[in-house]
Structures are given as C-alpha cells and as structure tokens.
Coordinates of C-alpha atoms and ligand atoms in Angstrom, one line a residue:
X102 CA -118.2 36.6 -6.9
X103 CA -116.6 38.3 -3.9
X104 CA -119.3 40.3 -2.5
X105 CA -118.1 43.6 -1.1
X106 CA -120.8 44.7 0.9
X107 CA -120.3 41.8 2.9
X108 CA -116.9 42.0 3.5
X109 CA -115.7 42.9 7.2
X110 CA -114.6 46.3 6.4
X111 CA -111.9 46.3 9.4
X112 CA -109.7 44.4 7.0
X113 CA -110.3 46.7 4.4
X114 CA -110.3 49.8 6.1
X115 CA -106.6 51.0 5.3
X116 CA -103.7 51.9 8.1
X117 CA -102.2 54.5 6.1
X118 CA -100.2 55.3 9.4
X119 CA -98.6 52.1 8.6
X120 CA -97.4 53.1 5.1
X121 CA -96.2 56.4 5.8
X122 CA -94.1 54.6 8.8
X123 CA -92.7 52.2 6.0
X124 CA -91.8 54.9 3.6
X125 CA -90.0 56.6 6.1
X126 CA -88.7 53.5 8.1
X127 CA -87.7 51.0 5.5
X128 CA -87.7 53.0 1.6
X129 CA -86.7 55.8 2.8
X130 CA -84.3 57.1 -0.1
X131 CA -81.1 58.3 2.1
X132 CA -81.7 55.1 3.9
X133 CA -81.1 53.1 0.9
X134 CA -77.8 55.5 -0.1
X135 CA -76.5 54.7 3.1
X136 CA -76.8 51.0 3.2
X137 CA -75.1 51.0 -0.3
X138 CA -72.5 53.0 0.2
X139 CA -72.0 50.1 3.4
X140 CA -72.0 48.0 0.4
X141 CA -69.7 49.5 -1.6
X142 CA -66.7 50.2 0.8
X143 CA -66.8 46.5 1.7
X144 CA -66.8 45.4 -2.0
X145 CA -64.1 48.0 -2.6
X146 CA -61.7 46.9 0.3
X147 CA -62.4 43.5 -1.1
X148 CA -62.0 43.4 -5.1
X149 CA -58.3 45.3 -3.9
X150 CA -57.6 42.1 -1.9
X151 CA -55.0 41.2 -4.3
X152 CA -54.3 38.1 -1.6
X153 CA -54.1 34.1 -2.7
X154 CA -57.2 32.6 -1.7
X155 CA -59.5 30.0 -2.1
X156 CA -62.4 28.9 0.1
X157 CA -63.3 29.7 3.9
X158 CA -65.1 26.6 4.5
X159 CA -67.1 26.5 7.4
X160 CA -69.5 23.9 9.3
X161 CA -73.0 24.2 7.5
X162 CA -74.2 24.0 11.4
X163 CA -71.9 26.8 12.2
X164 CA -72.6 28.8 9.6
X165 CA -76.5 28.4 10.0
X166 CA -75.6 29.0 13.4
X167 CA -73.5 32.5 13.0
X168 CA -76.8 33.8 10.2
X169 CA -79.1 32.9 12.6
X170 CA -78.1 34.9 15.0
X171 CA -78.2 38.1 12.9
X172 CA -81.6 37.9 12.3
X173 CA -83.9 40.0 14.4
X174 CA -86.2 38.4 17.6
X175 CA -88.9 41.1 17.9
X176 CA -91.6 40.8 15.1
X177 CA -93.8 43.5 16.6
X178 CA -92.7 46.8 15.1
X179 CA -89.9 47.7 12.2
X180 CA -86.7 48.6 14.2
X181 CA -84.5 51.4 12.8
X182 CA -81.9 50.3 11.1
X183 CA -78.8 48.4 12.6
X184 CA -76.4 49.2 10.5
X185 CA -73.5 46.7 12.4
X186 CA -75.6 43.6 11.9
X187 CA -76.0 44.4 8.1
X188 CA -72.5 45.2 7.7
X189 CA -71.9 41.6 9.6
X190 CA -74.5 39.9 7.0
X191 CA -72.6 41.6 4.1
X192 CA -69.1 40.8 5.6
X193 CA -70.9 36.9 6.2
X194 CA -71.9 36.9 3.1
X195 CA -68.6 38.4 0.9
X196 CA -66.0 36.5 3.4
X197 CA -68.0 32.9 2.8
X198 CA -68.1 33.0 -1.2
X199 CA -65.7 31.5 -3.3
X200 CA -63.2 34.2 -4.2
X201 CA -63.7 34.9 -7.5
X202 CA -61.8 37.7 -8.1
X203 CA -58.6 35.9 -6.1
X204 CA -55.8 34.0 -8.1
X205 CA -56.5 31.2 -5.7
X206 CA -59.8 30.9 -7.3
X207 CA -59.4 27.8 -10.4
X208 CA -62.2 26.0 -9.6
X209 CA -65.3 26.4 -11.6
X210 CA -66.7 27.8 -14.6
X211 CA -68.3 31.2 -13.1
X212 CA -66.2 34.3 -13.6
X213 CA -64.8 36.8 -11.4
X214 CA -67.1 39.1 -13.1
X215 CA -66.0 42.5 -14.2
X216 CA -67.2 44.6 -11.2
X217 CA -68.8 47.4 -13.6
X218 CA -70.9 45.0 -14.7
X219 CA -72.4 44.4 -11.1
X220 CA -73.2 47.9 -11.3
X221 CA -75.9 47.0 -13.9
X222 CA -77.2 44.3 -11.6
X223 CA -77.7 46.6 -8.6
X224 CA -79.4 49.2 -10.5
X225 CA -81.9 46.3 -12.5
X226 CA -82.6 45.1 -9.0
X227 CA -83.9 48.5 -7.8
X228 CA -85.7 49.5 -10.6
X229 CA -87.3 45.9 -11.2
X230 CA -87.7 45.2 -14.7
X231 CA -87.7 41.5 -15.8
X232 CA -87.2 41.8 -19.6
X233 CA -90.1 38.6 -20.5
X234 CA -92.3 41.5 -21.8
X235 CA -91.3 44.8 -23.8
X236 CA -94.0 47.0 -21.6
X237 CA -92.1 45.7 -18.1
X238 CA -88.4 45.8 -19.7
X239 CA -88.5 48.4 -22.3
X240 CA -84.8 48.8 -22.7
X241 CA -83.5 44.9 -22.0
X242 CA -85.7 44.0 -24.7
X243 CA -84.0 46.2 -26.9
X244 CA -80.6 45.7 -25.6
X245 CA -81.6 41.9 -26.5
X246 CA -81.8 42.7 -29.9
X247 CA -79.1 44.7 -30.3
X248 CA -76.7 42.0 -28.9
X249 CA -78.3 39.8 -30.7
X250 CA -76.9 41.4 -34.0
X251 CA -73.2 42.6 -32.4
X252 CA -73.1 38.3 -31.8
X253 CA -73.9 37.8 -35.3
X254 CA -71.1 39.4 -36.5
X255 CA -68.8 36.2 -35.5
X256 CA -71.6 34.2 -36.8
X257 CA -72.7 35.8 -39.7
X258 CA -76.3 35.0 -40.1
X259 CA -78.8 36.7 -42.3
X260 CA -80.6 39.4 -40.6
X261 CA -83.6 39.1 -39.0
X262 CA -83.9 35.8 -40.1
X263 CA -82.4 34.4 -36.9
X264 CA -83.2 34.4 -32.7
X265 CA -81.6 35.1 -29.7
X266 CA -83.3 34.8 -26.4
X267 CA -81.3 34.8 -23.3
X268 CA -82.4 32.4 -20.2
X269 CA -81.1 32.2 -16.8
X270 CA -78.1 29.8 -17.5
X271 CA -77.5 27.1 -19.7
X272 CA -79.2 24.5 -18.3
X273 CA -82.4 26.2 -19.3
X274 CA -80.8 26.9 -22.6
X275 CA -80.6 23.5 -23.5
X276 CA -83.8 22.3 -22.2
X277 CA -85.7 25.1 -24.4
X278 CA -83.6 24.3 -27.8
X279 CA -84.4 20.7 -27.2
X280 CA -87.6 21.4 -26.9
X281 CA -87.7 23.2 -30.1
X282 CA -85.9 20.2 -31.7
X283 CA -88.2 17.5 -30.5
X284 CA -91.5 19.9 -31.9
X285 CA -90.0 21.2 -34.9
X286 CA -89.9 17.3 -36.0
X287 CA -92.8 16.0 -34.0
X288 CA -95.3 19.2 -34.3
X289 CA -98.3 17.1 -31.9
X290 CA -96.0 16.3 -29.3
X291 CA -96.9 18.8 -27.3
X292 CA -100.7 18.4 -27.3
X293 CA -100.5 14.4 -28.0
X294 CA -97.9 13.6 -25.8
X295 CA -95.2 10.9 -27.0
X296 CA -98.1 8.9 -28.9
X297 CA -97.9 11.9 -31.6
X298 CA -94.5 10.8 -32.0
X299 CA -95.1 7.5 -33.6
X300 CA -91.5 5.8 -33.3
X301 CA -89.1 6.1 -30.3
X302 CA -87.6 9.6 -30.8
X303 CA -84.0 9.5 -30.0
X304 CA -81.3 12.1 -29.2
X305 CA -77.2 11.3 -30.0
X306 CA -74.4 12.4 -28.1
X307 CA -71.2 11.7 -26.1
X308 CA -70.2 10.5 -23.0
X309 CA -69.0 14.4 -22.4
X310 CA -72.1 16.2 -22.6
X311 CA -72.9 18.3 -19.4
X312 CA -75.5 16.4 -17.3
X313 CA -78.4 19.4 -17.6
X314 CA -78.5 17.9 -21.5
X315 CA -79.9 14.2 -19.8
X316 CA -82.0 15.8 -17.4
X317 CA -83.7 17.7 -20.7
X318 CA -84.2 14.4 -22.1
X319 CA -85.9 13.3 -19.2
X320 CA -87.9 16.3 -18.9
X321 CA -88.7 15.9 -22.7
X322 CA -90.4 12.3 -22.2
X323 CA -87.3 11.3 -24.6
X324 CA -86.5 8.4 -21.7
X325 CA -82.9 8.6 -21.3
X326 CA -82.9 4.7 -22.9
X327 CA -83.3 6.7 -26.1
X328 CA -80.3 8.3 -26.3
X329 CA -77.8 7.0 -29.0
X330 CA -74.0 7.4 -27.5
X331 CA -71.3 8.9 -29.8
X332 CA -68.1 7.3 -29.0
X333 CA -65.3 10.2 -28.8
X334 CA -61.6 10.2 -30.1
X335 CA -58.7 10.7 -27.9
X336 CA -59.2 14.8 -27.7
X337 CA -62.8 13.7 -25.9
X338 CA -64.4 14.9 -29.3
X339 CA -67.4 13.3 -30.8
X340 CA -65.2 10.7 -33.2
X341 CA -66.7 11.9 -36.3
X342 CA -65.8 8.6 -38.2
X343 CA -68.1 6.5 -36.4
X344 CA -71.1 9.0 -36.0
X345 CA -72.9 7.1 -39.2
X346 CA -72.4 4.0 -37.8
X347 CA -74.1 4.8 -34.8
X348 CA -76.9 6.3 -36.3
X349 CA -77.4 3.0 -38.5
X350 CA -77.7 1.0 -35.7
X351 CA -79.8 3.4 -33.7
X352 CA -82.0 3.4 -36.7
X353 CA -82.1 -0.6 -36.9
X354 CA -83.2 -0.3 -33.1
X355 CA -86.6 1.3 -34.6
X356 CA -84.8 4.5 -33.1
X357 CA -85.5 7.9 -34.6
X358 CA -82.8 10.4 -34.0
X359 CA -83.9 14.0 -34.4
X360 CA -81.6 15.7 -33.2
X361 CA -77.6 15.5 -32.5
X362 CA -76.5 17.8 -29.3
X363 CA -72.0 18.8 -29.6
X364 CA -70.6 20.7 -27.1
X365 CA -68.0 23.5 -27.7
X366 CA -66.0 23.4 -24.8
X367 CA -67.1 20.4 -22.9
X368 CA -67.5 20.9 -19.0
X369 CA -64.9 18.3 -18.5
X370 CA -61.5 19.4 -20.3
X371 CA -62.8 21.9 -22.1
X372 CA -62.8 20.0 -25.7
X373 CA -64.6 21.3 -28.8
X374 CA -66.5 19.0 -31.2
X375 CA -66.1 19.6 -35.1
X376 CA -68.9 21.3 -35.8
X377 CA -68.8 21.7 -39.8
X378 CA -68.7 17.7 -40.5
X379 CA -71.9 17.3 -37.5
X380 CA -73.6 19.5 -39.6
X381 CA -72.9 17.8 -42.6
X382 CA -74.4 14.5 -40.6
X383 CA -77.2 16.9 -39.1
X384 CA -78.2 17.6 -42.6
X385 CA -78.1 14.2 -44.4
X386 CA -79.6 12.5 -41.5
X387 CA -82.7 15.6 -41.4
X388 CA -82.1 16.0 -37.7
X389 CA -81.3 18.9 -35.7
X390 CA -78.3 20.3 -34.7
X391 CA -77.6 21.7 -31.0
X392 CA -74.9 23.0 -29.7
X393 CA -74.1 23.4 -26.1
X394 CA -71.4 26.2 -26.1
X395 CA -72.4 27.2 -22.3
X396 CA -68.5 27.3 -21.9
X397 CA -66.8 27.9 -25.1
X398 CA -68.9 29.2 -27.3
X399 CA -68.0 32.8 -26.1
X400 CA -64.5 32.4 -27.8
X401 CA -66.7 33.1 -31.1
X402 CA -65.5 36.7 -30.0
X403 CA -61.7 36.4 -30.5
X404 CA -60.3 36.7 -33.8
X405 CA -57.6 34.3 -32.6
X406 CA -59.9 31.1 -31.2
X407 CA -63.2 32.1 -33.4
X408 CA -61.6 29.0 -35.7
X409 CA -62.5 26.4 -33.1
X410 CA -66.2 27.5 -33.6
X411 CA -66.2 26.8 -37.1
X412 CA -69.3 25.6 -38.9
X413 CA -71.3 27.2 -36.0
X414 CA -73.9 28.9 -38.9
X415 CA -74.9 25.7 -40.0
X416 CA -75.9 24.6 -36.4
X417 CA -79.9 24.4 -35.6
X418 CA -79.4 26.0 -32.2
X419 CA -76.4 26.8 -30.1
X420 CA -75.7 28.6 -26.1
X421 CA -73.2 30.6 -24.3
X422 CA -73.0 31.5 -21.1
X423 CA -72.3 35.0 -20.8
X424 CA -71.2 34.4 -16.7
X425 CA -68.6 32.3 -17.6
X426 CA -66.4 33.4 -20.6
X427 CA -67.7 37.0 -20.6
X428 CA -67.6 37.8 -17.0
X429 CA -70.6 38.8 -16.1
X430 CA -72.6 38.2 -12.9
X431 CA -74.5 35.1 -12.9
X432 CA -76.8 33.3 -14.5
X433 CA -77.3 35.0 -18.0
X434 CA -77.2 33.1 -21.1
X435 CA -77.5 33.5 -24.8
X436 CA -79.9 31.1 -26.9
X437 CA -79.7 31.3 -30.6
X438 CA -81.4 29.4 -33.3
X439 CA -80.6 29.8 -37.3
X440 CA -84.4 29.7 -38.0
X441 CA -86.1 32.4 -36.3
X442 CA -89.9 30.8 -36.5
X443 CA -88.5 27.5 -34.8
X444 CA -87.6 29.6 -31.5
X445 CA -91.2 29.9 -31.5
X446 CA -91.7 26.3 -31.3
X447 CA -90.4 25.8 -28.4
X448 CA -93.3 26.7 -26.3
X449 CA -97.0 27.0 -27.0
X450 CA -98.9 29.9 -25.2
X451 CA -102.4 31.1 -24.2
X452 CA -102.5 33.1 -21.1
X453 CA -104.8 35.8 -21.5
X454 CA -103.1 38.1 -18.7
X455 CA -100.0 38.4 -21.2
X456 CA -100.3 37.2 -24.4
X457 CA -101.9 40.2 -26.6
X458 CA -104.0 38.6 -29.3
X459 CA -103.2 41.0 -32.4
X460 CA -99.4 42.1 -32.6
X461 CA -98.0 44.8 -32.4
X462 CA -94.9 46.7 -33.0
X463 CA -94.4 46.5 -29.2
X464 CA -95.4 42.7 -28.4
X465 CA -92.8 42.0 -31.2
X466 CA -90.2 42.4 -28.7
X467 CA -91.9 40.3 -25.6
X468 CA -89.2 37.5 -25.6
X469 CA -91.7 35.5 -23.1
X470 CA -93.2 33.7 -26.4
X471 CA -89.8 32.0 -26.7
X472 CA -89.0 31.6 -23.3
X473 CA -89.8 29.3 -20.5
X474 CA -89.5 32.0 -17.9
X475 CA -92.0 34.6 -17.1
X476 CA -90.5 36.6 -15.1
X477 CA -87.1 36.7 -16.1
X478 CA -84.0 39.0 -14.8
X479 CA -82.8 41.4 -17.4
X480 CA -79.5 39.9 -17.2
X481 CA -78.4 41.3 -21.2
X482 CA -77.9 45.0 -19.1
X483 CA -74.7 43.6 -17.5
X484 CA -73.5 42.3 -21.1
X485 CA -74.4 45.2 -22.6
X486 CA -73.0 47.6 -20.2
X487 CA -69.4 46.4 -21.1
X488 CA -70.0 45.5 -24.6
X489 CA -71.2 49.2 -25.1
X490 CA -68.2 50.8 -23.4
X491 CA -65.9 48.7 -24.6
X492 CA -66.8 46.7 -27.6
X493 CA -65.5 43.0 -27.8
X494 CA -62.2 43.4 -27.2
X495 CA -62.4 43.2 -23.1
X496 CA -64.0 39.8 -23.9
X497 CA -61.1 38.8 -26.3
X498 CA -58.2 40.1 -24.6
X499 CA -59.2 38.3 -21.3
X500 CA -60.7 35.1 -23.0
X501 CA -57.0 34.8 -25.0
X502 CA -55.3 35.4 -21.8
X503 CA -56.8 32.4 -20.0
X504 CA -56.8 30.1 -22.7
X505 CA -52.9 31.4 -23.3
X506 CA -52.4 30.7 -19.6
X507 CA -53.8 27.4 -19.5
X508 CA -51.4 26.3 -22.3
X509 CA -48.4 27.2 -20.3
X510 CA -49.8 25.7 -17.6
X511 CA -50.1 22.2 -19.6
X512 CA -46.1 22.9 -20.7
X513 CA -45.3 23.3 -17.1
X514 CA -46.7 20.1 -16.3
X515 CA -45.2 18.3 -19.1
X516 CA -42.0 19.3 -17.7
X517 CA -42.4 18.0 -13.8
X518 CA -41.4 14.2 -13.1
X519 CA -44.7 13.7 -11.0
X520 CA -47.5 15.5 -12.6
X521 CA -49.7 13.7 -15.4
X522 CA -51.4 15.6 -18.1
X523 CA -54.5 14.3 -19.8
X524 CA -55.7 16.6 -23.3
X525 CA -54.2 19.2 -24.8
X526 CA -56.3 22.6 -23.5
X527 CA -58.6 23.6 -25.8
X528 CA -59.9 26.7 -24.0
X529 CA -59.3 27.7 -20.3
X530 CA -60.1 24.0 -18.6
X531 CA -56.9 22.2 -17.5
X532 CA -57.3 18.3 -15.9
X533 CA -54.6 16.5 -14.8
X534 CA -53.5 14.1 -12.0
X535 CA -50.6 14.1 -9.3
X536 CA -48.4 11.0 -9.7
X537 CA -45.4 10.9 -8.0
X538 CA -43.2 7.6 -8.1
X539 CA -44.3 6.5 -4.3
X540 CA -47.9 6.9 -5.0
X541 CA -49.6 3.2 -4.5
X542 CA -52.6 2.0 -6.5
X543 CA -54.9 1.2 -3.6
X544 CA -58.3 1.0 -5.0
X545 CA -60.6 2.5 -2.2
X546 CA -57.8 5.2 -2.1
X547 CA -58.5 8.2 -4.5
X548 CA -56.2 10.3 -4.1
X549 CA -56.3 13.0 -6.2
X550 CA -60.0 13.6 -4.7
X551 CA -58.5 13.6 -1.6
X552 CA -56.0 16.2 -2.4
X553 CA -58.7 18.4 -3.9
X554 CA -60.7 18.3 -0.6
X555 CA -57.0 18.9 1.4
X556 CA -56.4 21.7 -0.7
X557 CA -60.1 23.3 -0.3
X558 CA -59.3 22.7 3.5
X559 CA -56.3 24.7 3.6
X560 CA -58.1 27.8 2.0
X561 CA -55.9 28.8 -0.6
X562 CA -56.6 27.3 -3.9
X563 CA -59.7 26.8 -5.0
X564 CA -60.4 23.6 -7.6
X565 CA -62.5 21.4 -8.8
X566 CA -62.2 17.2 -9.5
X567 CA -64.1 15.3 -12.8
X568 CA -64.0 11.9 -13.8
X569 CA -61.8 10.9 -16.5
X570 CA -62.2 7.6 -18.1
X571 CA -63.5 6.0 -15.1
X572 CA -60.3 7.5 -13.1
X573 CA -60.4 11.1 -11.0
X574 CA -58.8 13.9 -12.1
X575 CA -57.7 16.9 -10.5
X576 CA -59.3 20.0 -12.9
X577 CA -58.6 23.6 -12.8
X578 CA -60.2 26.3 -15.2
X579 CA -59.2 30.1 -15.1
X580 CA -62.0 32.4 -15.0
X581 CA -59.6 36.0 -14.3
X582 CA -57.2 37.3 -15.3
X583 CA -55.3 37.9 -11.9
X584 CA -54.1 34.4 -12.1
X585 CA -50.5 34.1 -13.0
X586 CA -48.7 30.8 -14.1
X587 CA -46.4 31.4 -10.9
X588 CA -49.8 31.0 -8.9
X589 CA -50.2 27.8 -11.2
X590 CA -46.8 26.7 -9.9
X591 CA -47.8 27.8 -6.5
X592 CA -50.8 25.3 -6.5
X593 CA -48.5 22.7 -7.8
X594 CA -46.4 22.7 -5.1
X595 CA -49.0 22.7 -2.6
X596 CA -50.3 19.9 -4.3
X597 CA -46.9 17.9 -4.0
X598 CA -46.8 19.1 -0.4
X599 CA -50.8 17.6 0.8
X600 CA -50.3 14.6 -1.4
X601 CA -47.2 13.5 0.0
X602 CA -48.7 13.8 3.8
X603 CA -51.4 12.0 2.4
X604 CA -49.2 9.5 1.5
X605 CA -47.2 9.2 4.6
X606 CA -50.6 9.2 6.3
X607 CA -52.4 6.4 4.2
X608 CA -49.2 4.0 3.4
X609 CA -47.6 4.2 7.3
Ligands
LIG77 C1 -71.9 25.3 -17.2 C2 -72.3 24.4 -18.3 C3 -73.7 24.1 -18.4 C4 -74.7 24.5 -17.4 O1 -74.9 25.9 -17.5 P1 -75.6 26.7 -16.3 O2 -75.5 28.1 -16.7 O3 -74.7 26.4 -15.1 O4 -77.0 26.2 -16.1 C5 -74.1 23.4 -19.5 N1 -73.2 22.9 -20.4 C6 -71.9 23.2 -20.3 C7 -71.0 22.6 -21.4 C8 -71.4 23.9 -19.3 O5 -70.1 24.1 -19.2

C-alpha cells in the first residue's frame, strides 16, 4: 500500500500557477480558433488545387531534416504561440501527402475523402470519445447501430439477429472474424491453445487474398502450412469447380478446414469471388464463410453493382472499408457477422475496470466485447455524417462513376498498339502493362516497375505496381471523382514517354 503520510509532500504539493499558465498558454479557447482557422484556409486553398499531381517525394534524410528543424530548442518554459512554424508544419505536412484529392492521384485504395466528412474527424478529436464503451461514446455507439441497419438494407438480414462492429481497417477486420471462425468451431482454443483443437485446423483460399488474411493465420497459431490453396480461373476468381477437390485432399492430409476466406474486390485487380456457390460449399462442408470485401464490398450500396455481391447473406462474416469506397478519412471499417452471438466469440473478456458484471440497457451497446481495440476512434461519425445528409446515393453515384471510368479506361487500352490489358475491371482497380514493339525481354530488367518509380519521380501521377502471375504489372485504381479518362490518357502518354527513355537508356 502506498503510504501517504510518508510521501515527500513537495511532489504532491500542487503548482496551480502552472495550470492556470497552461489554460491560458496552451487550451486557451481563441487560441485553438485561431490555429484552426490556420488550418482551414490552407486545406481550403488546397482541396481548390484543381492541378495534376501526384507525389512530392523527398529524401527521408531531408525531410527528417526540414521537421526537425521546426521543432522547438528551449524546453524550459511554454513559448507563445509561433504561429509561422505551425503554418510551416501544416504546409510540411499537406504538401508531402499523396494528393488525394488530385486527378494525378491513381495509386492506392484510400479515398480522397469527402472533406465534410473530415469535419466529423476534427470535432471527435477535440471532444475525445472513443466509441469501445457506450458511457465514453454515447452517440458513436448509437450511430453504430443505426448504420448497422441502413447496411442491412442491401443485405437484408433479419433484425437484431445480426452484428456489426467497426475496427480501425480491415486488417483488423479480418483477424477478428477469423478469430470468431477458428472459436466458433474449436470453442477451447482459446484457453487450450491448439491442443483443444485435436486435428490440424486449416483455412482455404487463393493466391489473391490480401496479405493481412496470412498474417491472421499466423497470429491465430493456424501455421501458414495449414492453409489449403484454391486455384483461381482466368477472372483471378476462386475456380469454383475445383474448390471440392481441394477440400478432399486437404481432408486426406488429416487437414480440417473450418473456414473458407473470398474476397469481393481483390487488392490486386479488383476481382470478385462467387459468393452464392462458396456458400453452398461453406455449408456442405460445415465451415465458415468470410468474406474480405475491404475494397468492394461497399458497392453493396449501388443498385447497379449490388449484383456482384450476391449471396453475401449466406456469408458467416464479411468487411468493408468505409475509407476506401465510401470516402471517408482513414482507417474505419465495417465488420459484420450473420450470427450475432458468434461476434461475441471472437474475444473472451474479464477486466474488471470495464466489463460490468450484470447488463444493462447501457452496456448493451459497449462494442468493446466484440472488439479487439479498447480504445478505439469513433470513426462511424464521419460515415454517418454523409450518410445522414445525404443518404446512399453520394456513395453510389461516385462508386458508379469510378467503376464506369475504369471500364473506359480498359477500352482505351484495348485500342492502343502498345499497351497490354490483363482482366476485365470488376470495380475501380485497373492493371496492365506497357509493351511497345522495341521493348526487350531482359530478365533483371523490370520495366514496368521501373516506369512506376519514373513516373512517381516526375510528381504527376501517382500509381501503384502488383504482381501478376509471377510478372509486374503496372495498377491504377480511382478513388475520386476528379479523375477524368483524358487524365487516364494523360498518364498513358507519360507512360510511353518514361518507358521509351528507359529504353534508350537500358538497350544503348
Ligand atoms: C485494403 C485491403 C485490406 C487491408 O485493409 P486495411 O484497412 O488497409 O487494413 C484487406 N483486404 C483487402 C481486399 C483490401 O483491399
């Protein structure tokens, strides 16, 4: 026991000098208005920077060089407020980013977020309310809830009988519906450890599966030598034909599969897996059905692309991430199981501090029992911001724009002499490779990473590279709306112009 009449009461007497000097210094309440209105006529004169633009890439050491010297030398007192060097660390900070909101910007999967949304963000970051537990995030629980059922109207679930949680991104996402998987079939696994389990629990799925699903696995003490592969057809879908097969064998192995992950828009083109004859195999075979739909799973709100969803209420558990296809700051992700009680399994819990021991109409809502995160960001207020002003169809308009543009962008490709397409688009992910007739097939020679790292160079595209049957492959995905397919063309012809200096570099 810490014994305070013992205690050197010089510590403990308080210097309430101090505090009053930080209240008026530092959380002052005009202080604060005008460091965000700094904010917000930077952000302003940038989200009307209507310019093509991709990445300024700088030196790490002269960037780490350029932040260090913003930071103060004198640790004595609190200096007033400089209000040039934070305008340089916001400037540092906008000017350095990957320009979301630029047509330039085709490179990865976050969005250029719909600003109002950002709004949302500042205010849950002043006010502080991480939404694990209803008494610390009264209204984001709620709001959880209620998007929970607006969701349900593309999926079409019986009420209250399902779960939605929402984790910061879908990495987490996965790892937490595989963990309900793995315990819903193997209820001692988590006090037992892998003994409990008996036989070698195993996990299917293909090639295309984002790379957070293996690190779950490993997390899970699956052992990635447990994992069944599904081979995939020519549209990088799981090939549904042979998905039997492979679970005969895997079975023959003294394998157990419990649980069978699809994607709905695969990382890599984009490619959605047939969901109503997986969960005919889920069902036959008793194992769980997950479905990582970080990508395209948000295109369950369009009327016109809901169809490549199909089958999703027979899945176990599925995920979207809600800063990709809906354009909101990131991370924030939806988690949804069909069974309610197995998002419970997921986790087990006894932690005093939090945990009430009777429910209660109010601990009803603490999302923390299904979550790994304790404190958690209420990220659901930037969803629900939009989705109350303006119901789903800001989210479908835009999500049928891109995946509109990135078909014309696969015509225009078809078209050109020297370009190479590689799937049909399925959403807003587009691969391809640059192949013009003087291009030679040099094996330490990859070419179209090199172009990709050119282009990032010169600053005014922005895109991203993935490996396609053992091959690189140049990738771009639209994320807003500002791109154009004359900006497509735009790339392509900067493409044509870096590769054929690369060329004349590399084959003089
Ligand atoms: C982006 C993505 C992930 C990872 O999600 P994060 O939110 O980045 O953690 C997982 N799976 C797929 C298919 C993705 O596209």
């Amino acid at each position: 026991m810490y014994n305070l009449n013992n205690a050197n009461t010089d510590t403990l007497s308080l210097n309430t000098e101090t505090a009053v000097n930080l209240e008026n210094a530092i959380f002052d309440a005009q202080l604060f208005t005008q460091a965000a209105q700094l904010a917000i006529k930077l952000l302003e004169t940038y989200l009307a920077d209507t310019s093509i633009r991709g990445l300024a890439l700088i030196e790490p050491q002269v960037l780490l060089a350029r932040a260090k010297a913003l930071m103060t030398k004198q640790h004595l007192y609190i200096n007033a407020l400089d209000t040039e060097k934070l305008s340089a660390m916001m400037v540092l900070l906008i000017k350095t980013g990957i320009q979301v909101h630029s047509s330039g910007y085709m490179g990865r999967q976050f969005s250029g977020v719909v600003p109002l949304a950002a709004v949302f963000d500042f205010i849950c970051s002043v006010v502080n309310q991480p939404a694990s537990f209803y008494e610390a995030g009264q209204l984001p629980s709620v709001v959880e809830r209620l998007m929970a059922d607006e969701f349900n109207r593309f999926i079409g679930w019986q009420n209250n009988q399902f779960a939605m949680v929402t984790t910061s991104g879908g990495s987490l996402a996965n790892l937490t519906a595989l963990l309900a998987a793995r315990n819903a079939k193997y209820p001692q696994f988590w006090s037992k450890g892998s003994v409990a389990a008996g036989m070698r629990p195993a996990i299917a799925l293909s090639e295309d599966v984002h790379y957070s699903i293996m690190r779950a696995i490993g997390i899970l003490g699956i052992g990635t030598e447990q994992i069944v592969r599904l081979p995939m057809n020519s549209a990088r879908q799981i090939e549904i034909s042979k998905v039997a097969t492979c679970l005969n064998e895997a079975v023959q192995q003294g394998l157990e599969v419990f649980c069978i992950v699809a994607s709905a828009g695969t990382t890599s083109v984009g490619a959605f897996d047939a969901l109503e004859d997986l969960a005919k195999i889920a069902a036959q075979w008793q194992c769980w059905l997950h479905v990582d739909g970080s990508h395209g799973a948000s295109l369950l709100v369009s009327d016109k692309l809901r169809y490549k969803l199909a089958g999703i209420e027979q899945v176990d558990s599925f995920c979207l991430d809600a800063h990709k296809l809906l354009f909101v700051p990131a991370p924030c992700t939806l988690l949804f199981y069909k069974d309610k009680a197995k998002s419970y399994g997921a986790f087990e819990q006894q932690a005093s501090y939090v945990f009430e021991q009777a429910e209660d109409s109010y601990t009803e809502f603490d999302s923390a029992k299904q979550n790994f995160e304790c404190t958690k960001r209420p990220s659901i207020m930037n969803l629900w911001v939009l989705w109350a002003l303006y119901g789903k169809a800001l989210f479908a308009d835009k999500i049928e724009y891109l995946c509109e543009l990135s078909q014309a962008a696969y015509q225009v490709l078809n078209k050109t002499e020297d370009f190479e397409t590689l799937h049909l688009p399925e959403s807003n992910i587009l691969c391809f490779r640059y192949c013009p007739a003087n291009v030679f097939a040099g094996s330490s020679f990859d070419f179209q990473a090199m172009i990709r790292k050119q282009l990032r160079a010169e600053g005014r595209f922005f895109i991203s590279k993935v490996e396609i049957d053992k091959r690189t492959a140049l990738r771009v995905v639209f994320m807003n709306h500002r791109i154009e397919l004359k900006h497509f063309c735009l790339l392509l012809d900067e493409i044509r112009q870096i590769g054929q200096a690369l060329l004349k570099t590399y084959q003089s």
